[in-house]
Coordinates of C-alpha atoms and ligand atoms in Angstrom, one line a residue:
X7 CA 21.0 -14.0 -99.4
X8 CA 23.0 -17.4 -101.0
X9 CA 25.8 -14.7 -101.9
X10 CA 26.2 -13.3 -98.9
X11 CA 25.9 -16.8 -96.5
X12 CA 28.9 -18.0 -99.2
X13 CA 30.7 -14.9 -98.5
X14 CA 30.0 -15.3 -94.5
X15 CA 31.0 -18.7 -94.8
X16 CA 34.8 -17.8 -96.5
X17 CA 35.2 -14.7 -93.7
X18 CA 34.6 -17.8 -90.9
X19 CA 37.5 -19.2 -92.1
X20 CA 38.4 -22.5 -90.1
X21 CA 35.7 -21.9 -87.3
X22 CA 33.6 -24.9 -87.6
X23 CA 30.3 -24.8 -89.0
X24 CA 27.8 -26.9 -90.1
X25 CA 25.4 -26.8 -93.4
X26 CA 23.4 -30.3 -94.0
X27 CA 19.5 -28.8 -93.5
X28 CA 18.7 -31.5 -91.4
X29 CA 21.5 -31.1 -88.9
X30 CA 20.8 -27.0 -89.1
X31 CA 17.1 -27.5 -89.0
X32 CA 18.0 -30.1 -85.4
X33 CA 20.2 -26.9 -84.1
X34 CA 17.2 -24.4 -84.8
X35 CA 15.2 -26.1 -82.8
X36 CA 14.4 -26.0 -78.6
X37 CA 11.4 -27.7 -76.5
X38 CA 8.9 -24.6 -78.1
X39 CA 6.4 -28.0 -78.9
X40 CA 5.6 -28.0 -75.1
X41 CA 3.1 -25.6 -76.5
X42 CA 0.6 -26.0 -79.3
X43 CA 0.5 -22.3 -80.0
X44 CA 4.4 -22.1 -80.4
X45 CA 4.3 -25.2 -82.4
X46 CA 1.8 -24.1 -84.9
X47 CA 4.0 -20.9 -85.4
X48 CA 7.8 -22.2 -85.1
X49 CA 7.8 -25.8 -86.7
X50 CA 8.8 -24.9 -90.2
X51 CA 11.9 -22.0 -88.6
X52 CA 15.4 -23.2 -89.9
X53 CA 18.8 -21.1 -89.5
X54 CA 20.6 -21.8 -92.8
X55 CA 23.9 -23.3 -90.9
X56 CA 25.7 -23.2 -87.4
X57 CA 28.7 -22.0 -86.5
X58 CA 31.1 -23.3 -84.1
X59 CA 33.1 -21.4 -82.4
X60 CA 35.7 -22.8 -79.9
X61 CA 37.2 -19.2 -77.9
X62 CA 36.2 -16.1 -77.3
X63 CA 38.6 -14.1 -80.4
X64 CA 35.8 -17.1 -82.7
X65 CA 32.6 -15.7 -81.7
X66 CA 34.2 -11.2 -81.9
X67 CA 35.3 -13.0 -85.3
X68 CA 32.3 -14.3 -86.5
X69 CA 29.7 -11.6 -85.0
X70 CA 32.5 -9.3 -87.0
X71 CA 31.4 -11.5 -90.3
X72 CA 27.6 -11.5 -89.2
X73 CA 27.8 -8.1 -89.2
X74 CA 29.6 -7.3 -93.0
X75 CA 27.4 -9.4 -94.3
X76 CA 24.4 -9.1 -93.0
X77 CA 24.0 -12.0 -91.1
X78 CA 21.1 -12.3 -88.6
X79 CA 22.9 -14.9 -85.4
X80 CA 21.2 -16.6 -83.2
X81 CA 23.1 -18.1 -79.9
X82 CA 22.4 -21.2 -78.3
X83 CA 23.2 -23.2 -75.7
X84 CA 21.8 -26.7 -74.6
X85 CA 19.0 -25.8 -77.1
X86 CA 16.6 -26.5 -73.9
X87 CA 14.5 -23.8 -74.0
X88 CA 10.6 -24.1 -73.5
X89 CA 9.1 -20.7 -75.7
X90 CA 11.1 -20.7 -78.8
X91 CA 13.9 -18.6 -77.1
X92 CA 16.9 -20.2 -79.5
X93 CA 15.0 -20.7 -82.6
X94 CA 16.0 -18.1 -85.3
X95 CA 12.7 -16.4 -87.0
X96 CA 14.8 -14.5 -89.6
X97 CA 17.6 -17.4 -90.8
X98 CA 20.6 -16.7 -90.6
X99 CA 23.4 -18.4 -88.5
X100 CA 23.0 -20.3 -85.0
X101 CA 25.5 -19.6 -82.9
X102 CA 26.5 -22.8 -81.1
X103 CA 28.3 -21.6 -77.7
X104 CA 28.9 -25.1 -76.3
X105 CA 32.4 -25.9 -77.1
X106 CA 33.2 -22.6 -74.9
X107 CA 33.1 -24.7 -71.9
X108 CA 35.7 -24.0 -69.9
X109 CA 36.5 -22.8 -66.0
X110 CA 38.4 -20.0 -66.1
X111 CA 38.3 -20.4 -61.9
X112 CA 36.8 -21.1 -59.1
X113 CA 37.4 -19.4 -55.0
X114 CA 35.4 -18.2 -52.8
X115 CA 32.4 -18.9 -53.2
X116 CA 32.6 -18.2 -57.0
X117 CA 32.9 -19.4 -60.3
X118 CA 34.5 -17.6 -63.9
X119 CA 33.0 -19.9 -66.3
X120 CA 32.9 -20.1 -70.5
X121 CA 29.4 -19.7 -71.0
X122 CA 28.9 -23.2 -73.1
X123 CA 30.0 -25.2 -70.0
X124 CA 26.6 -27.6 -69.2
X125 CA 25.8 -27.8 -66.1
X126 CA 25.8 -31.1 -64.9
X127 CA 29.9 -30.8 -65.7
X128 CA 30.1 -27.7 -63.8
X129 CA 28.2 -29.4 -61.1
X130 CA 30.7 -31.9 -60.9
X131 CA 34.3 -30.0 -60.9
X132 CA 32.9 -28.0 -58.1
X133 CA 31.6 -30.2 -56.2
X134 CA 35.5 -31.9 -55.8
X135 CA 36.1 -28.2 -54.5
X136 CA 33.3 -28.1 -51.6
X137 CA 30.9 -25.8 -54.1
X138 CA 28.0 -26.1 -56.0
X139 CA 25.8 -24.5 -58.3
X140 CA 22.6 -22.4 -55.9
X141 CA 20.1 -23.2 -58.4
X142 CA 19.9 -25.2 -61.5
X143 CA 16.8 -25.7 -64.0
X144 CA 15.7 -29.4 -64.6
X145 CA 17.6 -29.7 -67.7
X146 CA 21.0 -29.7 -65.3
X147 CA 21.7 -32.4 -67.7
X148 CA 21.6 -31.1 -71.1
X149 CA 21.2 -27.5 -70.8
X150 CA 24.3 -24.9 -70.6
X151 CA 25.5 -22.0 -67.4
X152 CA 24.8 -19.2 -70.4
X153 CA 21.8 -20.4 -71.5
X154 CA 20.5 -20.8 -68.2
X155 CA 21.0 -17.1 -67.7
X156 CA 20.0 -15.9 -70.8
X157 CA 16.6 -17.5 -71.5
X158 CA 16.0 -19.5 -68.2
X159 CA 14.7 -18.7 -65.2
X160 CA 14.9 -20.3 -61.6
X161 CA 14.5 -23.7 -60.4
X162 CA 16.6 -26.0 -57.9
X163 CA 17.3 -24.4 -55.0
X164 CA 15.2 -21.0 -55.5
X165 CA 13.5 -22.7 -52.1
X166 CA 16.7 -21.4 -50.8
X167 CA 18.5 -18.7 -53.4
X168 CA 15.3 -17.6 -54.9
X169 CA 15.7 -17.6 -58.7
X170 CA 19.0 -15.8 -61.5
X171 CA 16.8 -11.9 -61.4
X172 CA 16.7 -11.8 -57.3
X173 CA 20.1 -9.3 -56.5
X174 CA 23.3 -11.4 -56.4
X175 CA 22.5 -14.3 -58.4
X176 CA 24.7 -13.3 -61.0
X177 CA 28.1 -11.6 -60.1
X178 CA 29.2 -10.8 -64.2
X179 CA 28.8 -11.3 -67.4
X180 CA 31.4 -10.6 -70.5
X181 CA 29.8 -10.0 -73.6
X182 CA 30.4 -9.7 -76.9
X183 CA 28.5 -6.8 -79.1
X184 CA 27.0 -6.7 -82.2
X185 CA 28.7 -3.9 -84.0
X186 CA 32.3 -2.7 -86.3
X187 CA 34.0 -4.2 -84.6
X188 CA 32.3 -5.9 -82.1
X189 CA 33.5 -5.1 -78.5
X190 CA 33.6 -7.2 -75.3
X191 CA 31.8 -5.7 -72.2
X192 CA 32.3 -6.4 -69.2
X193 CA 29.2 -6.1 -67.2
X194 CA 29.2 -6.1 -63.2
X195 CA 26.9 -6.8 -60.7
X196 CA 23.2 -5.3 -61.5
X197 CA 24.8 -4.3 -64.8
X198 CA 24.1 -7.9 -65.8
X199 CA 20.8 -7.3 -66.0
X200 CA 21.0 -6.0 -69.0
X201 CA 21.3 -9.6 -70.3
X202 CA 20.0 -11.8 -68.1
X203 CA 16.7 -13.5 -69.6
X204 CA 17.3 -11.2 -73.0
X205 CA 17.7 -14.5 -75.1
X206 CA 21.0 -13.4 -76.8
X207 CA 19.0 -10.2 -78.2
X208 CA 21.4 -7.7 -76.2
X209 CA 25.2 -9.7 -76.7
X210 CA 26.5 -12.9 -77.0
X211 CA 27.5 -14.1 -73.5
X212 CA 31.3 -15.4 -73.4
X213 CA 32.0 -15.7 -69.7
X214 CA 29.6 -15.5 -66.6
X215 CA 30.8 -15.5 -63.2
X216 CA 28.1 -16.8 -60.4
X217 CA 28.5 -17.0 -56.9
X218 CA 28.1 -20.7 -55.4
X219 CA 27.1 -22.3 -52.0
X220 CA 29.1 -25.2 -49.9
X221 CA 28.2 -28.3 -51.6
X222 CA 25.4 -31.0 -50.1
X223 CA 25.0 -34.5 -50.0
X224 CA 21.3 -34.5 -50.8
X225 CA 18.7 -36.7 -50.4
X226 CA 16.0 -37.4 -52.7
X227 CA 12.3 -37.6 -50.7
X228 CA 9.2 -38.8 -51.8
X229 CA 6.4 -38.2 -48.9
X230 CA 2.8 -39.7 -50.0
X231 CA -0.5 -37.9 -49.0
X232 CA -3.9 -39.0 -49.0
X233 CA -4.8 -35.3 -49.9
X234 CA -3.3 -32.2 -52.2
X235 CA -3.7 -29.8 -50.5
X236 CA -2.4 -31.7 -47.2
X237 CA 0.3 -31.7 -49.0
X238 CA 0.8 -28.4 -50.3
X239 CA 0.3 -27.2 -46.6
X240 CA 3.0 -29.6 -45.7
X241 CA 5.5 -28.1 -47.6
X242 CA 4.8 -24.7 -46.9
X243 CA 5.3 -25.4 -43.2
X244 CA 8.7 -27.2 -44.8
X245 CA 9.9 -24.2 -46.9
X246 CA 9.1 -22.1 -44.2
X247 CA 12.0 -23.9 -41.6
X248 CA 14.9 -22.1 -41.6
X249 CA 16.7 -24.6 -39.4
X250 CA 16.4 -27.2 -42.3
X251 CA 18.8 -26.8 -45.9
X252 CA 16.5 -27.4 -48.8
X253 CA 17.2 -27.5 -52.3
X254 CA 13.6 -28.7 -53.9
X255 CA 10.3 -28.5 -52.3
X256 CA 7.5 -29.6 -55.0
X257 CA 4.1 -30.8 -54.9
X258 CA 2.2 -32.6 -57.6
X259 CA -1.3 -33.7 -57.8
X260 CA -2.3 -37.8 -57.4
X261 CA -3.8 -36.9 -60.9
X262 CA 0.0 -36.2 -62.4
X263 CA 0.9 -39.3 -60.5
X264 CA 0.6 -42.1 -62.7
X265 CA 2.4 -41.0 -65.5
X266 CA 5.5 -40.7 -63.6
X267 CA 7.2 -43.8 -63.6
X268 CA 9.3 -45.5 -61.4
X269 CA 7.2 -42.6 -58.5
X270 CA 4.1 -44.4 -59.7
X271 CA 5.0 -47.5 -57.8
X272 CA 6.0 -46.4 -55.0
X273 CA 1.9 -45.0 -53.8
X274 CA -1.2 -46.0 -53.9
X275 CA -4.0 -44.7 -56.8
X276 CA -5.3 -41.3 -55.7
X277 CA -2.3 -40.3 -53.7
X278 CA -0.8 -36.6 -54.0
X279 CA 3.4 -36.5 -53.4
X280 CA 5.8 -34.2 -52.2
X281 CA 9.4 -34.6 -54.0
X282 CA 11.8 -32.9 -51.7
X283 CA 15.4 -32.4 -52.1
X284 CA 17.0 -32.1 -48.1
X285 CA 19.9 -31.9 -46.3
X286 CA 20.9 -35.0 -44.4
X287 CA 21.0 -32.6 -41.4
X288 CA 17.7 -31.8 -42.0
X289 CA 16.4 -35.4 -42.1
X290 CA 15.6 -36.4 -38.1
X291 CA 13.3 -32.8 -38.4
X292 CA 11.6 -33.8 -41.8
X293 CA 10.4 -37.0 -40.1
X294 CA 8.8 -35.6 -37.1
X295 CA 7.2 -33.5 -39.7
X296 CA 6.1 -35.7 -42.2
X297 CA 4.0 -37.9 -39.3
X298 CA 2.9 -34.4 -37.8
X299 CA 1.1 -33.6 -41.8
X300 CA 0.1 -37.5 -42.1
X301 CA 1.9 -38.0 -44.4
X302 CA 4.7 -40.9 -45.5
X303 CA 7.9 -41.4 -46.8
X304 CA 8.2 -43.7 -49.6
X305 CA 11.7 -42.6 -51.0
X306 CA 14.7 -41.8 -49.6
X307 CA 17.5 -41.9 -52.4
X308 CA 21.3 -40.1 -53.4
X309 CA 20.8 -37.6 -55.4
X310 CA 23.8 -38.0 -56.9
X311 CA 24.3 -41.3 -57.1
X312 CA 21.0 -41.4 -59.1
X313 CA 22.4 -38.3 -61.8
X314 CA 25.2 -40.0 -62.5
X315 CA 23.9 -43.8 -62.5
X316 CA 22.7 -44.6 -65.7
X317 CA 19.2 -45.7 -66.1
X318 CA 18.1 -44.1 -62.5
X319 CA 16.6 -40.5 -62.9
X320 CA 17.5 -37.9 -59.8
X321 CA 14.1 -36.9 -58.4
X322 CA 14.4 -33.1 -60.0
X323 CA 13.6 -35.1 -63.2
X324 CA 10.1 -34.9 -62.0
X325 CA 9.7 -31.4 -60.8
X326 CA 9.5 -27.3 -62.6
X327 CA 8.6 -28.6 -66.1
X328 CA 10.1 -32.3 -66.4
X329 CA 6.4 -32.6 -64.9
X330 CA 4.9 -31.6 -68.0
X331 CA 7.2 -33.9 -70.5
X332 CA 6.2 -37.0 -68.5
X333 CA 3.1 -36.0 -68.7
X334 CA 3.5 -35.8 -72.4
X335 CA 5.4 -39.0 -73.0
X336 CA 2.0 -40.3 -71.7
X337 CA -0.2 -38.1 -73.4
X338 CA 0.7 -35.2 -76.9
X339 CA -1.9 -33.2 -75.8
X340 CA -1.4 -31.7 -72.4
X341 CA 0.1 -28.6 -72.2
X342 CA 1.1 -26.3 -69.2
X343 CA 1.1 -22.4 -68.1
X344 CA 3.1 -20.8 -65.5
X345 CA 1.9 -19.3 -62.8
X346 CA 3.0 -17.4 -59.7
X347 CA 1.0 -17.4 -56.2
X348 CA 1.2 -14.2 -54.2
X349 CA 3.5 -15.1 -51.1
X350 CA 0.4 -13.9 -48.1
X351 CA -1.6 -17.0 -47.9
X352 CA -0.7 -18.7 -51.5
X353 CA -2.5 -21.7 -50.6
X354 CA -5.7 -20.0 -50.2
X355 CA -5.8 -19.0 -53.6
X356 CA -4.3 -22.5 -55.1
X357 CA -7.4 -23.8 -53.3
X358 CA -9.6 -21.6 -55.4
X359 CA -7.9 -22.5 -58.5
X360 CA -8.5 -26.2 -57.9
X361 CA -12.2 -25.6 -57.3
X362 CA -12.5 -23.8 -60.7
X363 CA -10.7 -26.2 -63.1
X364 CA -11.0 -29.2 -61.2
X365 CA -9.0 -32.4 -63.5
X366 CA -8.7 -29.1 -66.3
X367 CA -5.8 -28.3 -64.7
X368 CA -3.9 -31.0 -63.0
X369 CA -1.6 -28.8 -60.1
X370 CA 2.0 -29.2 -59.6
X371 CA 3.7 -27.0 -57.4
X372 CA 6.5 -25.9 -56.8
X373 CA 7.7 -23.5 -53.7
X374 CA 10.4 -20.4 -54.0
X375 CA 11.3 -17.6 -53.0
X376 CA 10.5 -14.5 -55.0
X377 CA 12.4 -11.0 -54.1
X378 CA 12.8 -13.4 -51.0
X379 CA 9.9 -13.8 -49.9
X380 CA 8.4 -17.4 -49.7
X381 CA 5.1 -18.6 -52.3
X382 CA 4.8 -21.3 -54.7
X383 CA 4.4 -21.0 -58.5
X384 CA 2.3 -23.3 -60.2
X385 CA 3.0 -25.6 -63.2
X386 CA -0.3 -26.7 -63.6
X387 CA -0.6 -29.4 -66.9
X388 CA -3.4 -27.7 -69.0
X389 CA -5.5 -30.2 -70.5
X390 CA -5.7 -28.4 -74.5
X391 CA -9.0 -28.1 -76.0
X392 CA -8.9 -24.9 -78.0
X393 CA -6.4 -21.8 -77.7
X394 CA -9.1 -19.1 -77.0
X395 CA -9.7 -21.9 -74.0
X396 CA -6.1 -21.3 -73.0
X397 CA -6.1 -17.4 -73.1
X398 CA -9.6 -17.5 -71.2
X399 CA -7.3 -19.8 -68.4
X400 CA -4.9 -17.6 -68.1
X401 CA -7.5 -14.5 -67.8
X402 CA -9.3 -15.9 -65.1
X403 CA -6.0 -17.0 -63.4
X404 CA -4.8 -13.3 -63.8
X405 CA -8.1 -11.9 -62.8
X406 CA -8.0 -14.0 -59.6
X407 CA -4.9 -12.7 -58.7
X408 CA -2.6 -15.1 -59.8
X409 CA -0.1 -14.0 -61.8
X410 CA 1.0 -15.3 -65.4
X411 CA 4.2 -15.7 -67.9
X412 CA 2.7 -17.1 -70.5
X413 CA 4.9 -19.8 -71.7
X414 CA 2.8 -19.6 -74.9
X415 CA 4.7 -16.7 -76.8
X416 CA 8.3 -16.2 -78.1
X417 CA 9.2 -13.0 -77.0
X418 CA 10.7 -11.6 -74.3
X419 CA 7.7 -8.6 -73.2
X420 CA 5.4 -11.5 -72.8
X421 CA 6.9 -14.0 -71.6
X422 CA 8.3 -16.4 -68.8
X423 CA 9.3 -15.1 -65.5
X424 CA 10.0 -11.2 -67.5
X425 CA 8.0 -9.0 -65.5
X426 CA 10.4 -8.9 -62.7
X427 CA 13.3 -6.7 -64.7
X428 CA 12.8 -2.7 -64.7
X429 CA 16.0 -2.3 -66.4
X430 CA 15.8 -1.1 -69.9
X431 CA 17.3 -4.1 -72.2
X432 CA 15.9 -2.5 -75.4
X433 CA 18.2 1.1 -75.1
X434 CA 21.2 -1.6 -74.3
X435 CA 20.5 -3.5 -77.6
X436 CA 20.5 0.1 -79.4
X437 CA 23.9 0.6 -78.7
X438 CA 25.0 -3.0 -78.8
X439 CA 23.0 -4.7 -81.8
X440 CA 22.0 -2.1 -83.9
X441 CA 21.3 -3.6 -87.2
X442 CA 19.4 -6.0 -84.6
X443 CA 20.9 -9.2 -86.0
X444 CA 21.1 -10.5 -82.7
X445 CA 17.6 -13.5 -82.3
X446 CA 15.6 -10.7 -84.4
X447 CA 12.3 -11.0 -83.6
X448 CA 12.0 -11.8 -79.7
X449 CA 12.6 -8.5 -78.9
X450 CA 8.9 -7.3 -79.1
X451 CA 9.2 -3.3 -79.7
X452 CA 13.2 -3.3 -81.3
X453 CA 13.2 -1.3 -84.5
X454 CA 16.8 -1.3 -85.7
X455 CA 18.5 1.3 -87.3
X456 CA 18.7 -0.1 -90.5
X457 CA 17.7 -3.4 -92.2
X458 CA 21.0 -5.7 -92.1
X459 CA 20.8 -6.5 -95.5
X460 CA 21.0 -3.1 -96.2
X461 CA 24.9 -3.1 -94.5
X462 CA 25.8 -6.1 -96.4
X463 CA 28.5 -5.3 -99.1
Ligands
FAD508 P1 18.7 -22.8 -75.4 O1 17.5 -22.9 -74.9 O2 19.9 -23.4 -75.8 O3 19.1 -21.0 -75.0 C1 18.3 -20.0 -73.9 C2 18.2 -18.9 -74.7 O4 19.6 -18.5 -74.5 C3 17.8 -18.6 -75.9 O5 17.0 -17.7 -76.4 C4 19.4 -18.3 -76.6 O6 19.4 -17.5 -77.6 C5 20.7 -18.3 -75.4 N1 21.4 -18.5 -75.5 C6 21.7 -19.3 -75.0 N2 23.1 -19.1 -74.7 C7 23.3 -17.5 -74.7 C8 25.3 -17.0 -74.5 N3 26.3 -18.0 -74.3 N4 24.8 -15.9 -74.9 C9 23.7 -15.4 -74.8 N5 22.7 -15.7 -74.6 C10 22.1 -17.4 -74.8 N6 14.2 -23.4 -67.4 C11 14.2 -23.2 -65.3 O7 14.0 -21.4 -65.5 N7 13.9 -23.8 -64.7 C12 13.7 -24.7 -65.1 O8 13.4 -25.9 -64.0 C13 13.6 -25.5 -66.4 N8 13.0 -26.8 -66.3 C14 12.6 -27.5 -67.8 C15 12.2 -28.8 -67.7 C16 12.3 -29.2 -69.2 C17 11.8 -30.4 -69.4 C18 12.6 -27.8 -70.3 C19 12.3 -28.9 -72.1 C20 13.2 -27.3 -70.3 C21 13.3 -26.5 -68.6 N9 13.7 -25.2 -68.5 C22 13.8 -25.0 -67.1 C23 14.2 -24.4 -69.7 C24 15.5 -24.4 -70.2 O9 15.9 -26.0 -70.5 C25 16.8 -23.8 -69.2 O10 15.8 -22.5 -68.9 C26 18.4 -24.4 -69.5 O11 18.4 -23.3 -68.6 C27 18.1 -23.4 -71.5 O12 19.6 -23.2 -71.3 P2 19.8 -23.9 -73.0 O13 21.5 -24.3 -72.5 O14 19.6 -25.3 -73.0 O15 19.9 -22.6 -73.8

């Protein structure tokens, strides 16, 4: 409704907005195109404008105006999600939170920060004070902390600290609701589950309090192995070593390696890789383990240096979903899966899946802790043929006891990694967003009390 939109823009006063359709479309998209299914479903979705608040008060003001005018609001951080989390399904406004980027405080191994702060900027400031982020996605150089908690799950650091939804990894969240007038809530401890991985459907997160890890001078290590399972077994043994500080343990199949720029030049054809981030204190034991498992260290570099030197790429940008991105730069037809192998003997099932699917699913493993137990997730590359075959591949995994977080759906319920949160996010949404104007369509079973348009004055 153009009148409602005009009234909304006027009510925003001097809060910056973007109205140029090309820019608005650009900020209405994320990395959903990794999935051919989501690409088909979401490609044409766009908001009508982007609102860029600079303070929490401006967020509250925006939410009050959105309620009055019946405008949908889809929050956005860095826009790096893979499941269309930040794509507005029903128009309205994209709420770009990237200007809320202040650090409130850092003390006692904790930080309180505004939600739009970029992870790379946070880590730099934390490091000056002797701390670092416990975990971050491989999109650290572009993603925000609010987007990670609201739309991400785990990543670099999860080998030690588990995922964002493991108890203790989020201490508190400040949330602005979609009510008249909007409330500012402080959720603490397990209450933060109400906004964790909720895609912004249960409130706009304006501040977060998170625990930190002691800063380390991480080494980027690449180890080459003649065989994939040999590399995977080495990774499992290494990951289980309590005496070695680790930030990343990844196994990459030899068929993926030709797509990994720089790395492919370090190894012989047919070799599989272990990509690691290891603390300097672990290097002696690492060298012994590598030799015992028949591997060879082919790269040893300083992670931080690669992160900040222009033209150079930190090793973590070859891992997690960056492996898929690297493959996609060479072959636009591939996509990926997100699977979790059971902690009891994960590699037996890895081997079985490799036998079943062969080169249709080049294997890529990320070792991590889930609820404290060491296991591995597969972010297998899928040589995509049809949506029916993709569904069949998922179903064969599930029949074999491999859990799938389907990266080809945009709703929270079916989507990536949601299965582990028992909390009643829908009940909370009824309280804090009764009209359903927050990222509508993403919480599959939510039915609003009345349509936002009926609310518009
Ligand atoms: P956005 O994409 O902007 O938003 C994510 C979701 O959160 C959206 O639903 C949005 O509406 C909501 N949101 C954003 N900010 C707020 C807020 N302040 N309040 C309420 N809701 C909000 N993810 C991982 O977990 N681990 C990985 O290792 C990983 N690797 C990736 C690799 C690649 C190449 C790509 C493309 C993606 C990867 N992702 C990964 C997904 C994504 O990059 C991360 O989850 C990232 O943390 C999202 O942050 P963002 O700021 O870009 O969030």
